[in-house]
C-alpha atoms as a printed R data frame, in Angstrom:
    type eleno elety resid chain resno       x       y       z
1   ATOM     1    CA   MET     A     1  15.027  18.282 -10.684
2   ATOM     2    CA   SER     A     2  12.319  16.622  -8.619
3   ATOM     3    CA   PRO     A     3  12.200  12.820  -8.420
4   ATOM     4    CA   ILE     A     4   9.832  11.059 -10.814
5   ATOM     5    CA   LEU     A     5   7.312   8.486  -9.577
6   ATOM     6    CA   TYR     A     6   5.978   5.973 -12.097
7   ATOM     7    CA   ALA     A     7   2.738   4.768 -10.573
8   ATOM     8    CA   HIS     A     8  -1.020   4.371 -10.727
9   ATOM     9    CA   PRO     A     9  -3.214   5.994  -8.048
10  ATOM    10    CA   PHE     A    10  -5.409   2.897  -7.548
11  ATOM    11    CA   SER     A    11  -2.463   0.615  -6.741
12  ATOM    12    CA   SER     A    12  -1.973  -0.188  -3.059
13  ATOM    13    CA   TYR     A    13   1.825  -0.207  -3.321
14  ATOM    14    CA   CYS     A    14   1.804   3.094  -5.201
15  ATOM    15    CA   GLN     A    15  -0.379   4.558  -2.465
16  ATOM    16    CA   LYS     A    16   2.171   3.344   0.094
17  ATOM    17    CA   ALA     A    17   4.864   5.426  -1.613
18  ATOM    18    CA   LEU     A    18   2.524   8.374  -2.132
19  ATOM    19    CA   ILE     A    19   1.661   8.510   1.568
20  ATOM    20    CA   ALA     A    20   5.341   8.935   2.423
21  ATOM    21    CA   LEU     A    21   5.849  11.607  -0.242
22  ATOM    22    CA   TYR     A    22   2.811  13.525   1.013
23  ATOM    23    CA   GLU     A    23   3.801  13.128   4.676
24  ATOM    24    CA   ASN     A    24   7.270  14.456   3.893
25  ATOM    25    CA   GLU     A    25   5.988  17.238   1.623
26  ATOM    26    CA   THR     A    26   8.485  16.111  -1.035
27  ATOM    27    CA   PRO     A    27   8.014  17.684  -4.494
28  ATOM    28    CA   PHE     A    28   7.862  15.020  -7.222
29  ATOM    29    CA   GLU     A    29   6.646  14.429 -10.743
30  ATOM    30    CA   PHE     A    30   3.904  11.822 -11.130
31  ATOM    31    CA   ARG     A    31   3.967   9.794 -14.336
32  ATOM    32    CA   MET     A    32   0.727   7.918 -14.841
33  ATOM    33    CA   LEU     A    33   0.996   4.268 -15.852
34  ATOM    34    CA   SER     A    34  -2.022   3.570 -18.017
35  ATOM    35    CA   PRO     A    35  -2.840   2.575 -21.615
36  ATOM    36    CA   GLU     A    36  -3.722   6.213 -22.303
37  ATOM    37    CA   HIS     A    37  -0.025   7.073 -21.940
38  ATOM    38    CA   PRO     A    38   1.901   4.528 -24.051
39  ATOM    39    CA   ASP     A    39   5.037   6.691 -24.072
40  ATOM    40    CA   ILE     A    40   5.204   6.596 -20.285
41  ATOM    41    CA   LEU     A    41   4.611   2.840 -20.292
42  ATOM    42    CA   GLN     A    42   7.585   2.447 -22.664
43  ATOM    43    CA   GLU     A    43   9.791   4.548 -20.383
44  ATOM    44    CA   PHE     A    44   8.698   2.472 -17.413
45  ATOM    45    CA   GLU     A    45   9.343  -0.881 -19.095
46  ATOM    46    CA   ALA     A    46  12.806   0.281 -20.149
47  ATOM    47    CA   LEU     A    47  13.552   1.161 -16.524
48  ATOM    48    CA   TRP     A    48  12.144  -2.053 -15.053
49  ATOM    49    CA   PRO     A    49  11.225  -4.883 -17.469
50  ATOM    50    CA   VAL     A    50   9.490  -6.794 -14.667
51  ATOM    51    CA   LYS     A    51   6.881  -3.995 -14.858
52  ATOM    52    CA   LYS     A    52   6.022  -3.944 -11.162
53  ATOM    53    CA   PHE     A    53   5.261  -0.513  -9.757
54  ATOM    54    CA   PRO     A    54   5.899   1.968  -8.217
55  ATOM    55    CA   VAL     A    55   9.337   2.974  -9.451
56  ATOM    56    CA   LEU     A    56  11.052   6.196  -8.393
57  ATOM    57    CA   VAL     A    57  13.727   7.816 -10.557
58  ATOM    58    CA   ASP     A    58  15.929  10.421  -8.926
59  ATOM    59    CA   GLY     A    59  18.717  11.620 -11.200
60  ATOM    60    CA   ASP     A    60  20.761   8.557 -12.119
61  ATOM    61    CA   ARG     A    61  19.155   6.390  -9.424
62  ATOM    62    CA   THR     A    62  16.247   4.045 -10.048
63  ATOM    63    CA   LEU     A    63  14.488   2.852  -6.895
64  ATOM    64    CA   LEU     A    64  12.321  -0.284  -6.957
65  ATOM    65    CA   GLU     A    65   9.740  -1.444  -4.392
66  ATOM    66    CA   ALA     A    66   7.563   0.798  -2.240
67  ATOM    67    CA   THR     A    67   9.396   0.126   1.023
68  ATOM    68    CA   VAL     A    68  12.727   1.112  -0.535
69  ATOM    69    CA   ILE     A    69  11.168   4.247  -2.010
70  ATOM    70    CA   VAL     A    70   9.757   5.301   1.370
71  ATOM    71    CA   GLU     A    71  13.136   4.864   3.078
72  ATOM    72    CA   TYR     A    72  15.010   6.559   0.222
73  ATOM    73    CA   VAL     A    73  12.805   9.654   0.250
74  ATOM    74    CA   ALA     A    74  13.527  10.176   3.953
75  ATOM    75    CA   LEU     A    75  17.272   9.899   3.328
76  ATOM    76    CA   ALA     A    76  17.515  11.933   0.119
77  ATOM    77    CA   TYR     A    77  14.907  14.571   1.017
78  ATOM    78    CA   PRO     A    78  14.938  15.004   4.809
79  ATOM    79    CA   GLY     A    79  11.711  16.552   5.989
80  ATOM    80    CA   PRO     A    80   9.018  16.316   8.641
81  ATOM    81    CA   PHE     A    81   8.376  12.594   8.137
82  ATOM    82    CA   ARG     A    82  10.691   9.995   9.647
83  ATOM    83    CA   PRO     A    83   9.487   6.586   8.449
84  ATOM    84    CA   ILE     A    84  12.167   4.707  10.420
85  ATOM    85    CA   PRO     A    85  12.891   5.604  14.057
86  ATOM    86    CA   GLN     A    86  16.450   6.422  15.051
87  ATOM    87    CA   ASP     A    87  16.345   3.903  17.894
88  ATOM    88    CA   PRO     A    88  17.545   0.554  16.435
89  ATOM    89    CA   ALA     A    89  15.095  -1.591  18.400
90  ATOM    90    CA   ALA     A    90  12.152   0.607  17.406
91  ATOM    91    CA   ALA     A    91  13.363   0.536  13.786
92  ATOM    92    CA   ILE     A    92  13.283  -3.261  13.794
93  ATOM    93    CA   GLU     A    93   9.671  -3.254  15.003
94  ATOM    94    CA   VAL     A    94   8.668  -0.845  12.231
95  ATOM    95    CA   ARG     A    95  10.318  -3.033   9.596
96  ATOM    96    CA   ILE     A    96   8.694  -6.201  10.981
97  ATOM    97    CA   LEU     A    97   5.270  -4.591  10.773
98  ATOM    98    CA   ASP     A    98   5.984  -3.270   7.278
99  ATOM    99    CA   ARG     A    99   6.675  -6.825   6.117
100 ATOM   100    CA   LEU     A   100   3.633  -8.127   7.971
101 ATOM   101    CA   PHE     A   101   1.277  -5.747   6.174
102 ATOM   102    CA   ASP     A   102   2.862  -6.443   2.781
103 ATOM   103    CA   ASN     A   103   3.137 -10.221   3.122
104 ATOM   104    CA   TYR     A   104   0.156 -11.207   5.264
105 ATOM   105    CA   ILE     A   105  -2.436  -8.573   4.389
106 ATOM   106    CA   SER     A   106  -1.625  -7.202   0.929
107 ATOM   107    CA   THR     A   107  -0.391 -10.464  -0.644
108 ATOM   108    CA   PRO     A   108  -3.408 -12.644   0.276
109 ATOM   109    CA   GLN     A   109  -5.761  -9.740  -0.507
110 ATOM   110    CA   GLN     A   110  -4.299  -9.491  -3.998
111 ATOM   111    CA   LYS     A   111  -4.519 -13.267  -4.409
112 ATOM   112    CA   VAL     A   112  -8.309 -13.038  -4.022
113 ATOM   113    CA   VAL     A   113  -8.570 -10.048  -6.352
114 ATOM   114    CA   LEU     A   114  -6.392 -11.545  -9.099
115 ATOM   115    CA   ASP     A   115  -8.370 -14.770  -8.944
116 ATOM   116    CA   ALA     A   116 -11.576 -12.819  -9.547
117 ATOM   117    CA   ILE     A   117 -10.051 -11.267 -12.691
118 ATOM   118    CA   ARG     A   118  -9.177 -14.647 -14.235
119 ATOM   119    CA   PRO     A   119 -11.513 -16.566 -16.530
120 ATOM   120    CA   GLU     A   120 -13.673 -18.844 -14.402
121 ATOM   121    CA   ALA     A   121 -12.036 -21.989 -15.810
122 ATOM   122    CA   ASN     A   122  -8.639 -20.829 -14.526
123 ATOM   123    CA   ARG     A   123  -9.670 -19.874 -11.008
124 ATOM   124    CA   ASP     A   124  -8.123 -21.334  -7.877
125 ATOM   125    CA   PRO     A   125 -10.753 -21.795  -5.140
126 ATOM   126    CA   TYR     A   126  -8.304 -23.638  -2.882
127 ATOM   127    CA   GLY     A   127  -5.754 -20.824  -3.133
128 ATOM   128    CA   VAL     A   128  -8.457 -18.220  -2.472
129 ATOM   129    CA   ALA     A   129  -9.635 -20.110   0.606
130 ATOM   130    CA   GLU     A   130  -6.046 -20.216   1.875
131 ATOM   131    CA   ALA     A   131  -5.695 -16.464   1.271
132 ATOM   132    CA   ARG     A   132  -8.878 -15.716   3.190
133 ATOM   133    CA   THR     A   133  -7.697 -17.888   6.079
134 ATOM   134    CA   MET     A   134  -4.428 -15.962   6.136
135 ATOM   135    CA   LEU     A   135  -6.319 -12.674   6.262
136 ATOM   136    CA   GLU     A   136  -8.429 -13.895   9.176
137 ATOM   137    CA   ARG     A   137  -5.345 -14.958  11.125
138 ATOM   138    CA   ALA     A   138  -3.595 -11.661  10.411
139 ATOM   139    CA   TYR     A   139  -6.704  -9.670  11.402
140 ATOM   140    CA   GLN     A   140  -6.914 -11.492  14.733
141 ATOM   141    CA   TRP     A   141  -3.239 -10.847  15.496
142 ATOM   142    CA   LEU     A   142  -3.425  -7.212  14.466
143 ATOM   143    CA   ASP     A   143  -6.503  -6.584  16.596
144 ATOM   144    CA   ARG     A   144  -4.588  -7.752  19.664
145 ATOM   145    CA   HIS     A   145  -1.491  -5.847  18.570
146 ATOM   146    CA   MET     A   146  -3.367  -2.548  18.131
147 ATOM   147    CA   GLN     A   147  -4.908  -2.561  21.591
148 ATOM   148    CA   GLY     A   148  -3.702   0.587  23.330
149 ATOM   149    CA   ARG     A   149  -1.785   1.837  20.253
150 ATOM   150    CA   GLU     A   150  -2.482   4.792  18.010
151 ATOM   151    CA   TRP     A   151  -0.210   3.705  15.149
152 ATOM   152    CA   ALA     A   152   1.197   0.323  14.204
153 ATOM   153    CA   ALA     A   153   4.566   0.760  15.913
154 ATOM   154    CA   GLY     A   154   3.442   3.030  18.744
155 ATOM   155    CA   ALA     A   155   2.907   6.779  19.021
156 ATOM   156    CA   ALA     A   156   4.547   7.907  15.755
157 ATOM   157    CA   PHE     A   157   3.253   7.438  12.206
158 ATOM   158    CA   SER     A   158   5.886   5.378  10.349
159 ATOM   159    CA   LEU     A   159   6.740   3.185   7.382
160 ATOM   160    CA   ALA     A   160   4.555   0.508   8.981
161 ATOM   161    CA   ASP     A   161   1.507   2.771   8.709
162 ATOM   162    CA   CYS     A   162   2.343   3.640   5.087
163 ATOM   163    CA   ALA     A   163   2.112  -0.110   4.441
164 ATOM   164    CA   ALA     A   164  -0.944  -0.644   6.628
165 ATOM   165    CA   ALA     A   165  -3.174   2.049   5.149
166 ATOM   166    CA   PRO     A   166  -3.687   0.709   1.588
167 ATOM   167    CA   SER     A   167  -3.327  -2.917   2.709
168 ATOM   168    CA   LEU     A   168  -6.178  -2.713   5.223
169 ATOM   169    CA   PHE     A   169  -8.194  -0.397   2.988
170 ATOM   170    CA   TYR     A   170  -8.432  -2.938   0.168
171 ATOM   171    CA   ALA     A   171  -8.362  -6.022   2.393
172 ATOM   172    CA   ASP     A   172 -11.553  -4.895   4.123
173 ATOM   173    CA   TRP     A   173 -13.208  -4.576   0.715
174 ATOM   174    CA   THR     A   174 -12.017  -8.047  -0.267
175 ATOM   175    CA   HIS     A   175 -12.516  -9.885   3.030
176 ATOM   176    CA   PRO     A   176 -14.389  -7.667   5.492
177 ATOM   177    CA   ILE     A   177 -12.892  -7.146   8.925
178 ATOM   178    CA   ASP     A   178 -15.208  -8.497  11.621
179 ATOM   179    CA   PRO     A   179 -16.696  -5.475  13.487
180 ATOM   180    CA   ALA     A   180 -15.936  -7.368  16.707
181 ATOM   181    CA   LEU     A   181 -12.246  -6.649  16.008
182 ATOM   182    CA   THR     A   182 -12.689  -3.167  17.391
183 ATOM   183    CA   HIS     A   183  -9.018  -2.229  17.772
184 ATOM   184    CA   LEU     A   184  -8.211  -3.115  14.163
185 ATOM   185    CA   SER     A   185 -11.359  -1.429  12.839
186 ATOM   186    CA   ALA     A   186 -10.549   1.752  14.755
187 ATOM   187    CA   TYR     A   187  -6.999   1.710  13.407
188 ATOM   188    CA   ARG     A   188  -8.256   1.414   9.828
189 ATOM   189    CA   ALA     A   189 -10.544   4.402  10.482
190 ATOM   190    CA   ARG     A   190  -7.620   6.457  11.833
191 ATOM   191    CA   LEU     A   191  -5.611   5.650   8.737
192 ATOM   192    CA   LEU     A   192  -8.457   6.803   6.494
193 ATOM   193    CA   ALA     A   193  -8.599  10.079   8.440
194 ATOM   194    CA   ARG     A   194  -4.867  10.732   8.031
195 ATOM   195    CA   PRO     A   195  -4.585  13.598   5.484
196 ATOM   196    CA   SER     A   196  -1.824  11.915   3.440
197 ATOM   197    CA   PHE     A   197  -3.835   8.723   2.961
198 ATOM   198    CA   ALA     A   198  -7.145  10.547   2.566
199 ATOM   199    CA   ARG     A   199  -5.533  12.395  -0.350
200 ATOM   200    CA   ALA     A   200  -4.357   9.127  -1.931
201 ATOM   201    CA   VAL     A   201  -7.837   7.608  -1.507
202 ATOM   202    CA   ASP     A   202  -9.493  10.615  -3.123
203 ATOM   203    CA   GLU     A   203  -7.069  10.551  -6.053
204 ATOM   204    CA   ALA     A   204  -7.980   6.898  -6.651
205 ATOM   205    CA   ARG     A   205 -11.779   7.346  -6.521
206 ATOM   206    CA   PRO     A   206 -12.241   7.609 -10.316
207 ATOM   207    CA   TYR     A   207 -10.853   4.080 -10.720
208 ATOM   208    CA   ARG     A   208 -13.062   2.230  -8.217
209 ATOM   209    CA   LYS     A   209 -15.202   0.783 -10.989
210 ATOM   210    CA   TYR     A   210 -12.242  -1.415 -11.927
211 ATOM   211    CA   PHE     A   211 -12.205  -3.230  -8.574
212 ATOM   212    CA   PRO     A   212 -13.348  -6.731  -9.630
213 ATOM   213    CA   LEU     A   213 -15.163  -7.598  -6.405
214 ATOM   214    CA   GLY     A   214 -17.173  -4.384  -6.325
215 ATOM   215    CA   ALA     A   215 -16.049  -1.302  -4.418
216 ATOM   216    CA   PRO     A   216 -18.216  -0.273  -1.462
217 ATOM   217    CA   ASP     A   217 -19.426   3.311  -1.109
218 ATOM   218    CA   ARG     A   218 -18.602   3.560   2.598
219 ATOM   219    CA   ASP     A   219 -14.952   4.639   2.281
């Protein structure tokens, strides 16, 4: 049986896992997490009561967290995509960048988005300002880092790029990347042109109306 992915196409972390599955050409069953499918939501909650997604089920194994899912797919279903280099030093760089995109791009980006969803009386302007400052600092560092690079960790598309693609995609909607940061902007454009991520973006288009800050038409 193929592995089962419990996910939603508009979620950045679900897109991170989907990119790896598409890159590796791994057959899988997609189970949509939405109110229209209460039976699937019940299955999902029974698997993981914390209710954070994506979750991958493969036989008697339940895999939590997108990074773990990406690494597991490469181990359990060897294919054309190698998310982690064989060289130990290169592998460490990929994992550092994976955490950077999750913690310093995706996390502050989601802080701003979640604040916009709250009732106005419960909003946290100080926390949002801190999140935007974090994004600016991360953008500046990444622009310098991407100078002379095609992908985040060098010449090969990796786990780091699976993390970068949805993180930068939504972050630029939430807190636009300064056009003067040409290396970072060009990297985001390359990610959008990558067939695996372009597919994930297209699959998520029907849900753009739910983005609380307004989704631009440019991507």
